[in-house]
XYZ file of C-alpha atoms in Angstrom:
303
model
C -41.612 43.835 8.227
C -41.804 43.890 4.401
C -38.180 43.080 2.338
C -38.544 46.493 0.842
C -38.016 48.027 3.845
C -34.741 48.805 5.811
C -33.368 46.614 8.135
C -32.256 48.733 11.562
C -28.063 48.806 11.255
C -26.144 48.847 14.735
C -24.978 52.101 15.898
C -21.827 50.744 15.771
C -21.826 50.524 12.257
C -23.277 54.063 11.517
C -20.439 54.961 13.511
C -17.805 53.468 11.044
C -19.457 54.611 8.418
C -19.116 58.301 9.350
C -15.579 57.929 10.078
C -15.142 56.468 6.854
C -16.892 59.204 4.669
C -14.516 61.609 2.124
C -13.754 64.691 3.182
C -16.507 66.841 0.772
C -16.168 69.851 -0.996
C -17.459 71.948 1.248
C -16.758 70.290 4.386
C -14.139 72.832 6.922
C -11.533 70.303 6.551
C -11.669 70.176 3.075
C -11.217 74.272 2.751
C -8.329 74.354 5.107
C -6.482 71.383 2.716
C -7.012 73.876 0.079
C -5.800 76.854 1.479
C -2.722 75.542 2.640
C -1.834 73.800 -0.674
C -2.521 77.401 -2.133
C 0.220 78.749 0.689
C 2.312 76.781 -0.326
C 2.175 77.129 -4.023
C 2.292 80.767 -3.286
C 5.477 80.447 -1.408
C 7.005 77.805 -4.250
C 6.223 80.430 -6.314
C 7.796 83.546 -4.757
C 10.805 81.776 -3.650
C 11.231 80.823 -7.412
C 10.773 84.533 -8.433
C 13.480 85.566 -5.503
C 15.940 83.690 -6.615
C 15.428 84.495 -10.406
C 16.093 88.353 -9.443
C 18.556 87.587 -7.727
C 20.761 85.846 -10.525
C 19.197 89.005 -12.702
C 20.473 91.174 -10.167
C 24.295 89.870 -10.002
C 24.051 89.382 -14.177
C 23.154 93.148 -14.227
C 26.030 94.165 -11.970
C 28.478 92.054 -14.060
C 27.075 93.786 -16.677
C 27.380 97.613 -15.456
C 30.855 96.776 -14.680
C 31.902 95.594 -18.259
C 29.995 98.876 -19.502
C 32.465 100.964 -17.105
C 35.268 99.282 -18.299
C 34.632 99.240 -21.866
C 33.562 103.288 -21.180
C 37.607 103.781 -19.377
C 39.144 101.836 -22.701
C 36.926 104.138 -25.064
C 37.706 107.451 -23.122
C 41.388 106.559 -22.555
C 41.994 105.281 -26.639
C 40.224 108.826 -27.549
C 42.634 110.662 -25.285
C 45.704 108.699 -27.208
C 44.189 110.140 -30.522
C 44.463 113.821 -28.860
C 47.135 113.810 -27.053
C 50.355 112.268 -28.478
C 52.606 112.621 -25.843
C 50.564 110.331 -23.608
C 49.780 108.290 -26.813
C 51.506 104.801 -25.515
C 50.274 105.313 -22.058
C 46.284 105.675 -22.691
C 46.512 103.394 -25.550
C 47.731 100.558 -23.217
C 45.206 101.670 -21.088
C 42.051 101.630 -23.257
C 43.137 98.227 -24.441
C 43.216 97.213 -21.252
C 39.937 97.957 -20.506
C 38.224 97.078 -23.174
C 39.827 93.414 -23.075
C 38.600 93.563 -19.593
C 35.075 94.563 -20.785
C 35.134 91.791 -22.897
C 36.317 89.349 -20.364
C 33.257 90.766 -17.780
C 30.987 90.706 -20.533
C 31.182 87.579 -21.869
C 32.143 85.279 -18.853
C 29.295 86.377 -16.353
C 28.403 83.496 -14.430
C 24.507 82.283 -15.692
C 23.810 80.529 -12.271
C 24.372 81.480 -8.680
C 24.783 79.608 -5.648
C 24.114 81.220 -2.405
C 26.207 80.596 0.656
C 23.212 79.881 2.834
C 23.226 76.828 0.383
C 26.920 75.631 0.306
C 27.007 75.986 4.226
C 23.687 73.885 4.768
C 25.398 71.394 2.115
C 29.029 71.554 4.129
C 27.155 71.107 7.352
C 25.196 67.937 6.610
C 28.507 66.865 5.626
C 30.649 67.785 8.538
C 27.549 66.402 11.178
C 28.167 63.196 8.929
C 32.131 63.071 10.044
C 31.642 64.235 13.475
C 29.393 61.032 14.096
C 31.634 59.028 12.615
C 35.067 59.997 14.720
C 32.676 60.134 17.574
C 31.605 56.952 17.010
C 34.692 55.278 16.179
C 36.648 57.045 19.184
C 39.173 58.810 17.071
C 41.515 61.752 18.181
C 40.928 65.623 17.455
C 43.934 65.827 15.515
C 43.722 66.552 11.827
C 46.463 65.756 9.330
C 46.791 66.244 5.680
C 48.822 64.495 4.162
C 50.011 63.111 0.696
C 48.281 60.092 -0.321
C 47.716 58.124 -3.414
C 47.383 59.789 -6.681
C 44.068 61.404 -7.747
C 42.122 61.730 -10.951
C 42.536 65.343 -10.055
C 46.275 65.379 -9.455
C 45.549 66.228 -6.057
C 46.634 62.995 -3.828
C 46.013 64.437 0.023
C 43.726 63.005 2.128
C 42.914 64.301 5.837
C 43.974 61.606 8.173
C 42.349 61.634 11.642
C 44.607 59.177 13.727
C 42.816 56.863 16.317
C 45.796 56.925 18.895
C 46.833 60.171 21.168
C 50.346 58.973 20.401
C 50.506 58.725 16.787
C 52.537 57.764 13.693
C 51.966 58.709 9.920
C 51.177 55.706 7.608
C 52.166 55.461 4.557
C 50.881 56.666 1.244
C 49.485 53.279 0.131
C 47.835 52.511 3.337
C 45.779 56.142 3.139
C 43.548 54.591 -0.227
C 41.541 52.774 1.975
C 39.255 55.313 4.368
C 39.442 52.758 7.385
C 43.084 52.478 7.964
C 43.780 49.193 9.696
C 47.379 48.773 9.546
C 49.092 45.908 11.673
C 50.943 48.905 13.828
C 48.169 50.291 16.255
C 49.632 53.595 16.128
C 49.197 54.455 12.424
C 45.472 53.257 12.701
C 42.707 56.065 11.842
C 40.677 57.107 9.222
C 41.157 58.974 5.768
C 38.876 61.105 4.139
C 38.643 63.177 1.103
C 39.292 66.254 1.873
C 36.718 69.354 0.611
C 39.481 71.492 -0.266
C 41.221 68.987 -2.197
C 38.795 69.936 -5.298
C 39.482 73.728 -4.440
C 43.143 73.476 -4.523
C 43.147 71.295 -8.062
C 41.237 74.453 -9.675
C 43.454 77.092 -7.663
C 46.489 75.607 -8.934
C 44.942 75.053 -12.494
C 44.148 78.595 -12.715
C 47.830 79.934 -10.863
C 49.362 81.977 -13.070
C 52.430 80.936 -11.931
C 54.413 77.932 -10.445
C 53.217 77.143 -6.577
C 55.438 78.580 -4.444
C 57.904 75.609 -2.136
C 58.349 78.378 0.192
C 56.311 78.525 3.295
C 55.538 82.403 3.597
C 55.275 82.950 -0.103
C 52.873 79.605 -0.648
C 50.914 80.890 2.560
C 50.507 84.039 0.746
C 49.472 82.273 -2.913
C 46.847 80.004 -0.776
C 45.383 82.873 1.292
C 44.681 85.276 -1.816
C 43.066 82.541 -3.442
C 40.462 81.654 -0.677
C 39.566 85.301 -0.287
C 40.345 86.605 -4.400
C 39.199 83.510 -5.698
C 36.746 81.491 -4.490
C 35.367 84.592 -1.916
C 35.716 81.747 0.999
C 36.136 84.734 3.561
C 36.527 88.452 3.771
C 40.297 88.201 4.769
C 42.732 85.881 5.587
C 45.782 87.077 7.144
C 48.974 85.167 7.591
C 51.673 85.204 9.717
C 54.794 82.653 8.989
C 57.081 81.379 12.034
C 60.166 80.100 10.665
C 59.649 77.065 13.557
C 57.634 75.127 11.016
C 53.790 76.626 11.352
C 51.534 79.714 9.405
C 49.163 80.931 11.538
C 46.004 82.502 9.419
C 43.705 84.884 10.560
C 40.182 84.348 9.039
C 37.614 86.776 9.320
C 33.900 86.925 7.447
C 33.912 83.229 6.958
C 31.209 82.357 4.155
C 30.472 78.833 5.298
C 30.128 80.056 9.147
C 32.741 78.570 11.968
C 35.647 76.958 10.520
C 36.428 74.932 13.868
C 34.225 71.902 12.582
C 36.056 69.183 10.918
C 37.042 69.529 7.450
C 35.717 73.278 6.683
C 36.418 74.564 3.239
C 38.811 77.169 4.309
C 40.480 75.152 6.556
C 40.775 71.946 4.418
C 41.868 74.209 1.447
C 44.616 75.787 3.373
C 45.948 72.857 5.048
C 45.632 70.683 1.930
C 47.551 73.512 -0.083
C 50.423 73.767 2.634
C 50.863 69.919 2.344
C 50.666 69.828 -1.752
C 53.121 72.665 -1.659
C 56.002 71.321 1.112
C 54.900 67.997 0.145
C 54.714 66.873 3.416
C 52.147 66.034 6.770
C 50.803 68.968 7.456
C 48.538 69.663 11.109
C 45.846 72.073 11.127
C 44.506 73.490 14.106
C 41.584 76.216 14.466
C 40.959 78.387 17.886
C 38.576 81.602 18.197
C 40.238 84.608 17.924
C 39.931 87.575 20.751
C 40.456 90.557 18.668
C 38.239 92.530 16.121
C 40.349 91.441 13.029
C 39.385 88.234 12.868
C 37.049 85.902 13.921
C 39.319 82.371 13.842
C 42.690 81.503 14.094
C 44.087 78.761 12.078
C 47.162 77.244 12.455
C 48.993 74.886 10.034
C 52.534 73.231 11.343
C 54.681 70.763 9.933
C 57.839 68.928 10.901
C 60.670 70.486 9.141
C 63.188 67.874 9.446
């Protein structure tokens, strides 16, 4: 056999060497890559374009309603002009509604943030926790109370005590989030609590003072989750003069509010214990009726 010619390779080798040839062009494999990178561009795509009509959408109802309002203030400031007798009553009116017109028009929110997102977001979260009392062996009580000073001006954390007989520790002893003091029974964890940034912008937009009373603060805090920050369809509450306000939640935008630390739990019970300024307990149970869908109860110790 001449050098120009071939030497025989094992069929082993061949072997390898078809397993280790590129994908070509036109090969199946190669076409089915493609396609399903185009799928998915396509989908990148259309999800982008969803959720850019969607912020158009809410931008153009925010819109429509300043042009309503500022349409009330125009017809109600004409009727002052031609008709004096009602003169000081439809010119309060048109200003009103053409400040509020203003106020719509020029405050409309530029981004939009679903709830399917803040739930997904609060649920990583509260899987997070419930591994970690789970792990650690911890109790299913849940306490807010005041703790040290925040940047915020908000200083409660939610204590979760690791004894079934339990006392409160101290203010100082709350900083740390493993709380190891030398008695057994104040021993536990303390987080931050989600509704601790909720409550600092609720009572930085209150256009009052927070109320000290329980039935009045019970009604500031549960107008603010549903008014405010839309945290549920309704929230009713009902005051026992025993020490507890029982809530009744219904259309919950975060889903169930029985898993540790839920926004409208954590906002209420961090609000009752910023406004008595004291430990406050909440507890959550499903509620029978049609009215609501949870019941959430926050008690305290009024001596």
């Amino acid at each position: 056999m001449s050098e120009s010619e071939p030497r025989d390779r094992p069929a082993d080798a061949d072997e390898e060497a078809t397993d280790a040839e590129p994908i070509e062009p036109g090969d199946e494999r190669s076409t089915e890559s493609a396609e399903l990178a185009a799928q998915i561009d396509v989908l990148r795509e259309e999800n982008q374009r969803l959720r850019e009509e969607y912020a158009r959408a809410r931008r153009t109802q925010y819109r429509r309603t300043a042009l309503a309002l500022a349409a009330v203030g125009l017809l109600a400031t004409l009727g002052g002009v031609a008709l004096p007798d009602s003169r000081t009553v439809l010119f309060a009116l048109g200003g009103t509604g053409l400040f509020a017109a203003a106020l719509t028009r020029y405050l409309t929110p530029e981004q939009f943030i679903s709830a399917s997102v803040g739930e997904g977001i609060y649920g990583s979260l509260a899987a997070t926790e419930a591994a970690l009392v789970a792990e650690l062996g911890l109790q299913d009580e849940r306490l807010y109370l005041p703790g040290p000073d925040m940047p915020n001006g908000v200083s409660i954390r939610l204590f979760v005590p690791q004894q079934s007989e339990y006392d409160l520790p101290s203010p100082s002893a709350l900083d740390s989030m493993f709380v190891l003091a030398d008695d057994e029974a104040e021993r536990g964890v303390a987080l931050h609590p989600s509704g601790g940034p909720l409550f600092a912008e609720f009572r930085r937009t209150l256009s009052g003072s927070l109320a000290d009373e329980p039935d009045a603060l019970a009604a500031q805090l549960a107008d603010g989750l549903v008014e405010q920050f839309e945290l549920a369809r309704s929230a009713t509450p009902d005051y026992d003069e025993a020490g507890q306000v029982t809530v009744a939640i219904d259309g919950s935008a975060y889903g169930a509010i029985d898993r540790i630390d839920h926004p409208v739990a954590s906002f209420l019970g961090v609000g009752f214990a910023a406004g008595l300024e004291r430990a406050v307990a909440v507890e959550t149970t499903s509620a029978d009726g049609d009215r609501a869908d949870f019941l959430m109860t926050c008690s305290w110790d009024n001596s």
